[in-house]
Amino acid sequence: MFFGLTLGTAVATGGRDSTLKRAAPQASCMDVHNVTAEAETFTCNAYLATGEQTTLVDAGAMRGVVDVIREHADALDAVVLTHQHGDHVQRLDTVLDAFDAPLYAYGSHPRRDHALADGDTLTVGDEECEVVYTPGHADDHVSLVSESALFSGDVVVHDDGAFDDGSFGRTDRPGQSRERLIESIERILDRMPAGVEHMYSGHGGVFHGDVREVVERALERAERREPKYPDD
């Protein structure tokens, strides 16, 4: 069974495909918990969105994440990966074993149940999200955009030590690309509805406010094409 997933036409560029299914405008009713917020070792932010389709976005690397999930939900309807870097998937098998949840991912994975493609839609919590393919930091990276929220993974973050109020994923390691990342941020801006006010990124703090301003600021900084961490 597909948990709220609607396959759309794959889009390889930032242009919007008019055939994509869009969610109707609505106020945010998503209840989202950062279930790795109390981690004492390095991990991504893993987000549990409860509701019609209780969904975990990334599994993280924190011991005890299953216990934290169970504080908010008895079951998971889906686990969705933004990408498969270690800090996002280290506890994936533990989560899947505990909840027997289907796995949605863009990149190949031995336990993937459903392959995501750019333009797909799926229900996360109580909101319908569009899948936006956003490579640059990782080849298999996707972001999720609803009428009120952006799950941006590591492509765009609010704060990360390099910048505050609009930063972007690093692109200085093998297989990464600043140019593709810039294109991905532009794609998010093109596909993100007006009025998105909640950004749940893979690192840094959760942001509530004008998300478009934060993403535009991240794009401006990425376009400078300067080293993000010049001392590394």
C-alpha positions as YAML, in Angstrom:
chain: A
units: angstrom
residues:
- id: 1
  name: MET
  ca: [0.00, 0.00, 0.00]
- id: 2
  name: PHE
  ca: [1.28, 3.49, -0.85]
- id: 3
  name: PHE
  ca: [0.88, 5.78, 2.15]
- id: 4
  name: GLY
  ca: [-0.48, 8.94, 0.60]
- id: 5
  name: LEU
  ca: [2.03, 8.90, -2.30]
- id: 6
  name: THR
  ca: [0.95, 10.24, -5.67]
- id: 7
  name: LEU
  ca: [3.38, 9.82, -8.53]
- id: 8
  name: GLY
  ca: [3.87, 12.91, -10.67]
- id: 9
  name: THR
  ca: [5.85, 13.75, -13.76]
- id: 10
  name: ALA
  ca: [9.56, 13.87, -13.01]
- id: 11
  name: VAL
  ca: [11.05, 17.32, -13.47]
- id: 12
  name: ALA
  ca: [14.80, 17.72, -13.94]
- id: 13
  name: THR
  ca: [14.87, 21.50, -14.01]
- id: 14
  name: GLY
  ca: [13.53, 24.29, -11.87]
- id: 15
  name: GLY
  ca: [10.53, 24.84, -14.14]
- id: 16
  name: ARG
  ca: [7.20, 23.90, -12.69]
- id: 17
  name: ASP
  ca: [5.26, 21.08, -14.38]
- id: 18
  name: SER
  ca: [1.62, 22.02, -14.62]
- id: 19
  name: THR
  ca: [0.57, 18.38, -14.23]
- id: 20
  name: LEU
  ca: [1.85, 18.11, -10.68]
- id: 21
  name: LYS
  ca: [-0.75, 17.61, -8.02]
- id: 22
  name: ARG
  ca: [-0.82, 20.52, -5.57]
- id: 23
  name: ALA
  ca: [-2.20, 20.66, -2.08]
- id: 24
  name: ALA
  ca: [-5.05, 23.05, -1.42]
- id: 25
  name: PRO
  ca: [-4.05, 26.16, 0.59]
- id: 26
  name: GLN
  ca: [-4.53, 25.63, 4.29]
- id: 27
  name: ALA
  ca: [-3.24, 26.80, 7.62]
- id: 28
  name: SER
  ca: [-0.56, 24.62, 9.13]
- id: 29
  name: CYS
  ca: [-2.03, 21.76, 11.13]
- id: 30
  name: MET
  ca: [1.16, 19.71, 11.17]
- id: 31
  name: ASP
  ca: [2.40, 18.67, 14.59]
- id: 32
  name: VAL
  ca: [6.18, 18.26, 14.22]
- id: 33
  name: HIS
  ca: [8.69, 17.08, 16.83]
- id: 34
  name: ASN
  ca: [12.47, 17.07, 16.52]
- id: 35
  name: VAL
  ca: [13.09, 13.62, 17.98]
- id: 36
  name: THR
  ca: [16.89, 14.03, 18.02]
- id: 37
  name: ALA
  ca: [16.88, 17.43, 19.73]
- id: 38
  name: GLU
  ca: [18.46, 16.05, 22.92]
- id: 39
  name: ALA
  ca: [21.28, 14.17, 21.18]
- id: 40
  name: GLU
  ca: [24.70, 14.42, 22.79]
- id: 41
  name: THR
  ca: [26.58, 13.20, 19.72]
- id: 42
  name: PHE
  ca: [26.52, 14.40, 16.11]
- id: 43
  name: THR
  ca: [23.27, 13.72, 14.27]
- id: 44
  name: CYS
  ca: [20.90, 15.37, 11.88]
- id: 45
  name: ASN
  ca: [17.57, 16.72, 13.03]
- id: 46
  name: ALA
  ca: [15.00, 13.94, 12.61]
- id: 47
  name: TYR
  ca: [11.42, 15.14, 12.47]
- id: 48
  name: LEU
  ca: [8.29, 13.27, 13.48]
- id: 49
  name: ALA
  ca: [5.12, 14.69, 11.92]
- id: 50
  name: THR
  ca: [2.05, 13.18, 13.56]
- id: 51
  name: GLY
  ca: [-1.43, 13.10, 12.10]
- id: 52
  name: GLU
  ca: [-3.23, 11.35, 9.27]
- id: 53
  name: GLN
  ca: [0.06, 9.86, 8.05]
- id: 54
  name: THR
  ca: [2.49, 9.85, 10.95]
- id: 55
  name: THR
  ca: [5.83, 10.25, 9.22]
- id: 56
  name: LEU
  ca: [9.45, 10.35, 10.28]
- id: 57
  name: VAL
  ca: [11.63, 12.55, 8.08]
- id: 58
  name: ASP
  ca: [15.16, 11.11, 8.43]
- id: 59
  name: ALA
  ca: [16.19, 8.70, 11.16]
- id: 60
  name: GLY
  ca: [19.29, 10.42, 12.51]
- id: 61
  name: ALA
  ca: [22.16, 8.98, 14.48]
- id: 62
  name: MET
  ca: [20.96, 9.30, 18.07]
- id: 63
  name: ARG
  ca: [20.79, 6.32, 20.38]
- id: 64
  name: GLY
  ca: [17.32, 6.05, 21.87]
- id: 65
  name: VAL
  ca: [15.52, 7.72, 18.99]
- id: 66
  name: VAL
  ca: [12.90, 4.93, 18.99]
- id: 67
  name: ASP
  ca: [12.02, 5.73, 22.60]
- id: 68
  name: VAL
  ca: [11.56, 9.40, 21.78]
- id: 69
  name: ILE
  ca: [9.35, 8.57, 18.80]
- id: 70
  name: ARG
  ca: [7.20, 6.39, 21.07]
- id: 71
  name: GLU
  ca: [6.64, 9.35, 23.38]
- id: 72
  name: HIS
  ca: [4.60, 10.91, 20.56]
- id: 73
  name: ALA
  ca: [3.31, 8.03, 18.43]
- id: 74
  name: ASP
  ca: [2.52, 4.34, 18.74]
- id: 75
  name: ALA
  ca: [3.17, 3.64, 15.07]
- id: 76
  name: LEU
  ca: [4.79, 5.11, 11.97]
- id: 77
  name: ASP
  ca: [3.03, 5.19, 8.61]
- id: 78
  name: ALA
  ca: [6.19, 6.11, 6.73]
- id: 79
  name: VAL
  ca: [9.86, 6.97, 7.00]
- id: 80
  name: VAL
  ca: [11.09, 9.47, 4.40]
- id: 81
  name: LEU
  ca: [14.77, 10.17, 3.75]
- id: 82
  name: THR
  ca: [15.99, 13.53, 2.52]
- id: 83
  name: HIS
  ca: [19.30, 11.82, 1.67]
- id: 84
  name: GLN
  ca: [21.50, 9.00, 2.90]
- id: 85
  name: HIS
  ca: [24.50, 10.62, 4.58]
- id: 86
  name: GLY
  ca: [25.43, 8.75, 7.75]
- id: 87
  name: ASP
  ca: [24.09, 11.31, 10.19]
- id: 88
  name: HIS
  ca: [20.66, 10.91, 8.56]
- id: 89
  name: VAL
  ca: [20.48, 7.10, 8.33]
- id: 90
  name: GLN
  ca: [22.63, 5.62, 11.10]
- id: 91
  name: ARG
  ca: [19.54, 4.62, 13.13]
- id: 92
  name: LEU
  ca: [17.40, 3.80, 10.11]
- id: 93
  name: ASP
  ca: [17.45, 0.01, 10.54]
- id: 94
  name: THR
  ca: [16.61, 0.39, 14.23]
- id: 95
  name: VAL
  ca: [13.61, 2.57, 13.41]
- id: 96
  name: LEU
  ca: [12.36, 0.32, 10.61]
- id: 97
  name: ASP
  ca: [12.71, -2.78, 12.77]
- id: 98
  name: ALA
  ca: [10.85, -1.14, 15.66]
- id: 99
  name: PHE
  ca: [7.90, 0.18, 13.66]
- id: 100
  name: ASP
  ca: [7.80, -1.96, 10.50]
- id: 101
  name: ALA
  ca: [7.25, 1.24, 8.52]
- id: 102
  name: PRO
  ca: [7.64, 1.57, 4.74]
- id: 103
  name: LEU
  ca: [10.70, 3.48, 3.59]
- id: 104
  name: TYR
  ca: [10.51, 6.24, 0.97]
- id: 105
  name: ALA
  ca: [13.78, 7.42, -0.58]
- id: 106
  name: TYR
  ca: [15.08, 8.90, -3.80]
- id: 107
  name: GLY
  ca: [18.31, 6.90, -3.81]
- id: 108
  name: SER
  ca: [18.56, 3.13, -3.87]
- id: 109
  name: HIS
  ca: [18.50, 1.42, -0.47]
- id: 110
  name: PRO
  ca: [18.14, -2.29, 0.42]
- id: 111
  name: ARG
  ca: [15.08, -1.54, 2.53]
- id: 112
  name: ARG
  ca: [13.43, 1.01, 0.29]
- id: 113
  name: ASP
  ca: [9.76, 0.25, -0.33]
- id: 114
  name: HIS
  ca: [8.91, 3.25, -2.50]
- id: 115
  name: ALA
  ca: [11.20, 5.22, -4.81]
- id: 116
  name: LEU
  ca: [10.64, 8.96, -4.74]
- id: 117
  name: ALA
  ca: [10.88, 11.11, -7.85]
- id: 118
  name: ASP
  ca: [10.83, 14.85, -8.36]
- id: 119
  name: GLY
  ca: [7.22, 16.01, -8.49]
- id: 120
  name: ASP
  ca: [5.72, 13.19, -6.42]
- id: 121
  name: THR
  ca: [3.37, 14.16, -3.62]
- id: 122
  name: LEU
  ca: [2.98, 12.43, -0.28]
- id: 123
  name: THR
  ca: [1.16, 13.12, 2.93]
- id: 124
  name: VAL
  ca: [3.39, 14.06, 5.85]
- id: 125
  name: GLY
  ca: [1.44, 14.33, 9.08]
- id: 126
  name: ASP
  ca: [-1.70, 16.13, 7.96]
- id: 127
  name: GLU
  ca: [-0.30, 18.04, 5.00]
- id: 128
  name: GLU
  ca: [0.40, 17.08, 1.42]
- id: 129
  name: CYS
  ca: [4.01, 17.71, 0.40]
- id: 130
  name: GLU
  ca: [5.61, 17.91, -3.00]
- id: 131
  name: VAL
  ca: [8.93, 16.14, -3.47]
- id: 132
  name: VAL
  ca: [11.59, 18.46, -4.92]
- id: 133
  name: TYR
  ca: [14.81, 16.90, -6.16]
- id: 134
  name: THR
  ca: [17.62, 19.02, -4.68]
- id: 135
  name: PRO
  ca: [21.11, 17.61, -5.39]
- id: 136
  name: GLY
  ca: [24.41, 19.37, -4.76]
- id: 137
  name: HIS
  ca: [25.07, 18.43, -1.16]
- id: 138
  name: ALA
  ca: [24.14, 14.83, -2.01]
- id: 139
  name: ASP
  ca: [23.16, 13.24, -5.31]
- id: 140
  name: ASP
  ca: [20.08, 11.61, -3.80]
- id: 141
  name: HIS
  ca: [18.83, 14.67, -1.91]
- id: 142
  name: VAL
  ca: [15.16, 15.67, -1.88]
- id: 143
  name: SER
  ca: [13.26, 18.36, -0.04]
- id: 144
  name: LEU
  ca: [9.57, 18.35, 0.89]
- id: 145
  name: VAL
  ca: [7.37, 21.39, 0.36]
- id: 146
  name: SER
  ca: [3.80, 21.86, 1.59]
- id: 147
  name: GLU
  ca: [1.56, 24.91, 1.67]
- id: 148
  name: SER
  ca: [2.94, 25.85, 5.08]
- id: 149
  name: ALA
  ca: [6.24, 24.03, 5.61]
- id: 150
  name: LEU
  ca: [9.60, 23.18, 4.06]
- id: 151
  name: PHE
  ca: [11.59, 20.09, 5.05]
- id: 152
  name: SER
  ca: [14.87, 21.17, 3.48]
- id: 153
  name: GLY
  ca: [17.32, 18.50, 4.65]
- id: 154
  name: ASP
  ca: [20.84, 19.87, 4.28]
- id: 155
  name: VAL
  ca: [20.31, 22.00, 1.17]
- id: 156
  name: VAL
  ca: [19.12, 25.04, 3.13]
- id: 157
  name: VAL
  ca: [19.37, 25.55, 6.88]
- id: 158
  name: HIS
  ca: [18.56, 28.49, 9.09]
- id: 159
  name: ASP
  ca: [21.82, 28.49, 11.05]
- id: 160
  name: ASP
  ca: [24.85, 26.21, 11.16]
- id: 161
  name: GLY
  ca: [27.88, 28.03, 12.53]
- id: 162
  name: ALA
  ca: [28.90, 29.40, 9.14]
- id: 163
  name: PHE
  ca: [25.88, 31.70, 8.68]
- id: 164
  name: ASP
  ca: [22.80, 32.67, 10.65]
- id: 165
  name: ASP
  ca: [19.37, 33.33, 9.18]
- id: 166
  name: GLY
  ca: [20.03, 31.53, 5.92]
- id: 167
  name: SER
  ca: [22.79, 29.03, 5.19]
- id: 168
  name: PHE
  ca: [23.34, 26.12, 2.81]
- id: 169
  name: GLY
  ca: [24.82, 22.63, 2.75]
- id: 170
  name: ARG
  ca: [28.54, 22.17, 2.26]
- id: 171
  name: THR
  ca: [29.74, 21.26, -1.21]
- id: 172
  name: ASP
  ca: [33.50, 20.86, -0.75]
- id: 173
  name: ARG
  ca: [33.65, 17.08, -0.52]
- id: 174
  name: PRO
  ca: [33.91, 14.49, -3.30]
- id: 175
  name: GLY
  ca: [30.69, 14.11, -5.28]
- id: 176
  name: GLN
  ca: [29.30, 17.45, -4.12]
- id: 177
  name: SER
  ca: [28.68, 20.48, -6.33]
- id: 178
  name: ARG
  ca: [28.08, 24.13, -5.46]
- id: 179
  name: GLU
  ca: [26.57, 24.76, -8.90]
- id: 180
  name: ARG
  ca: [24.02, 21.97, -8.51]
- id: 181
  name: LEU
  ca: [23.25, 23.19, -4.99]
- id: 182
  name: ILE
  ca: [22.56, 26.69, -6.29]
- id: 183
  name: GLU
  ca: [20.21, 25.24, -8.89]
- id: 184
  name: SER
  ca: [18.49, 23.23, -6.17]
- id: 185
  name: ILE
  ca: [17.90, 26.28, -3.98]
- id: 186
  name: GLU
  ca: [16.47, 28.08, -7.00]
- id: 187
  name: ARG
  ca: [14.21, 25.08, -7.61]
- id: 188
  name: ILE
  ca: [12.91, 25.26, -4.03]
- id: 189
  name: LEU
  ca: [12.11, 28.94, -4.47]
- id: 190
  name: ASP
  ca: [10.32, 28.21, -7.74]
- id: 191
  name: ARG
  ca: [8.21, 25.42, -6.28]
- id: 192
  name: MET
  ca: [7.56, 26.79, -2.78]
- id: 193
  name: PRO
  ca: [4.11, 28.36, -2.37]
- id: 194
  name: ALA
  ca: [3.73, 31.85, -0.96]
- id: 195
  name: GLY
  ca: [3.16, 31.92, 2.76]
- id: 196
  name: VAL
  ca: [5.39, 29.05, 3.88]
- id: 197
  name: GLU
  ca: [6.19, 29.83, 7.52]
- id: 198
  name: HIS
  ca: [7.89, 26.74, 8.94]
- id: 199
  name: MET
  ca: [11.31, 25.39, 7.97]
- id: 200
  name: TYR
  ca: [12.53, 22.06, 9.30]
- id: 201
  name: SER
  ca: [16.15, 21.65, 8.21]
- id: 202
  name: GLY
  ca: [18.63, 18.86, 8.75]
- id: 203
  name: HIS
  ca: [20.83, 20.94, 11.04]
- id: 204
  name: GLY
  ca: [20.51, 24.10, 13.10]
- id: 205
  name: GLY
  ca: [17.33, 25.43, 14.58]
- id: 206
  name: VAL
  ca: [13.74, 25.12, 13.43]
- id: 207
  name: PHE
  ca: [12.58, 28.39, 11.90]
- id: 208
  name: HIS
  ca: [9.11, 29.93, 12.04]
- id: 209
  name: GLY
  ca: [8.54, 33.05, 9.98]
- id: 210
  name: ASP
  ca: [9.12, 34.13, 6.38]
- id: 211
  name: VAL
  ca: [10.84, 31.03, 5.01]
- id: 212
  name: ARG
  ca: [11.24, 32.51, 1.54]
- id: 213
  name: GLU
  ca: [13.45, 35.27, 2.94]
- id: 214
  name: VAL
  ca: [15.69, 32.70, 4.61]
- id: 215
  name: VAL
  ca: [15.99, 30.61, 1.44]
- id: 216
  name: GLU
  ca: [16.70, 33.69, -0.68]
- id: 217
  name: ARG
  ca: [19.43, 34.73, 1.76]
- id: 218
  name: ALA
  ca: [20.95, 31.24, 1.59]
- id: 219
  name: LEU
  ca: [20.92, 31.43, -2.20]
- id: 220
  name: GLU
  ca: [22.64, 34.81, -2.19]
- id: 221
  name: ARG
  ca: [25.38, 33.45, 0.05]
- id: 222
  name: ALA
  ca: [25.82, 30.27, -1.98]
- id: 223
  name: GLU
  ca: [26.09, 32.31, -5.17]
- id: 224
  name: ARG
  ca: [29.20, 34.05, -3.84]
- id: 225
  name: ARG
  ca: [30.95, 30.74, -4.51]
- id: 226
  name: GLU
  ca: [33.32, 31.32, -1.62]
- id: 227
  name: PRO
  ca: [34.43, 28.47, 0.69]
- id: 228
  name: LYS
  ca: [31.77, 27.95, 3.34]
- id: 229
  name: TYR
  ca: [34.36, 26.91, 5.91]
- id: 230
  name: PRO
  ca: [37.56, 28.67, 4.76]
- id: 231
  name: ASP
  ca: [39.62, 27.30, 7.65]
- id: 232
  name: ASP
  ca: [38.90, 23.63, 6.90]
...
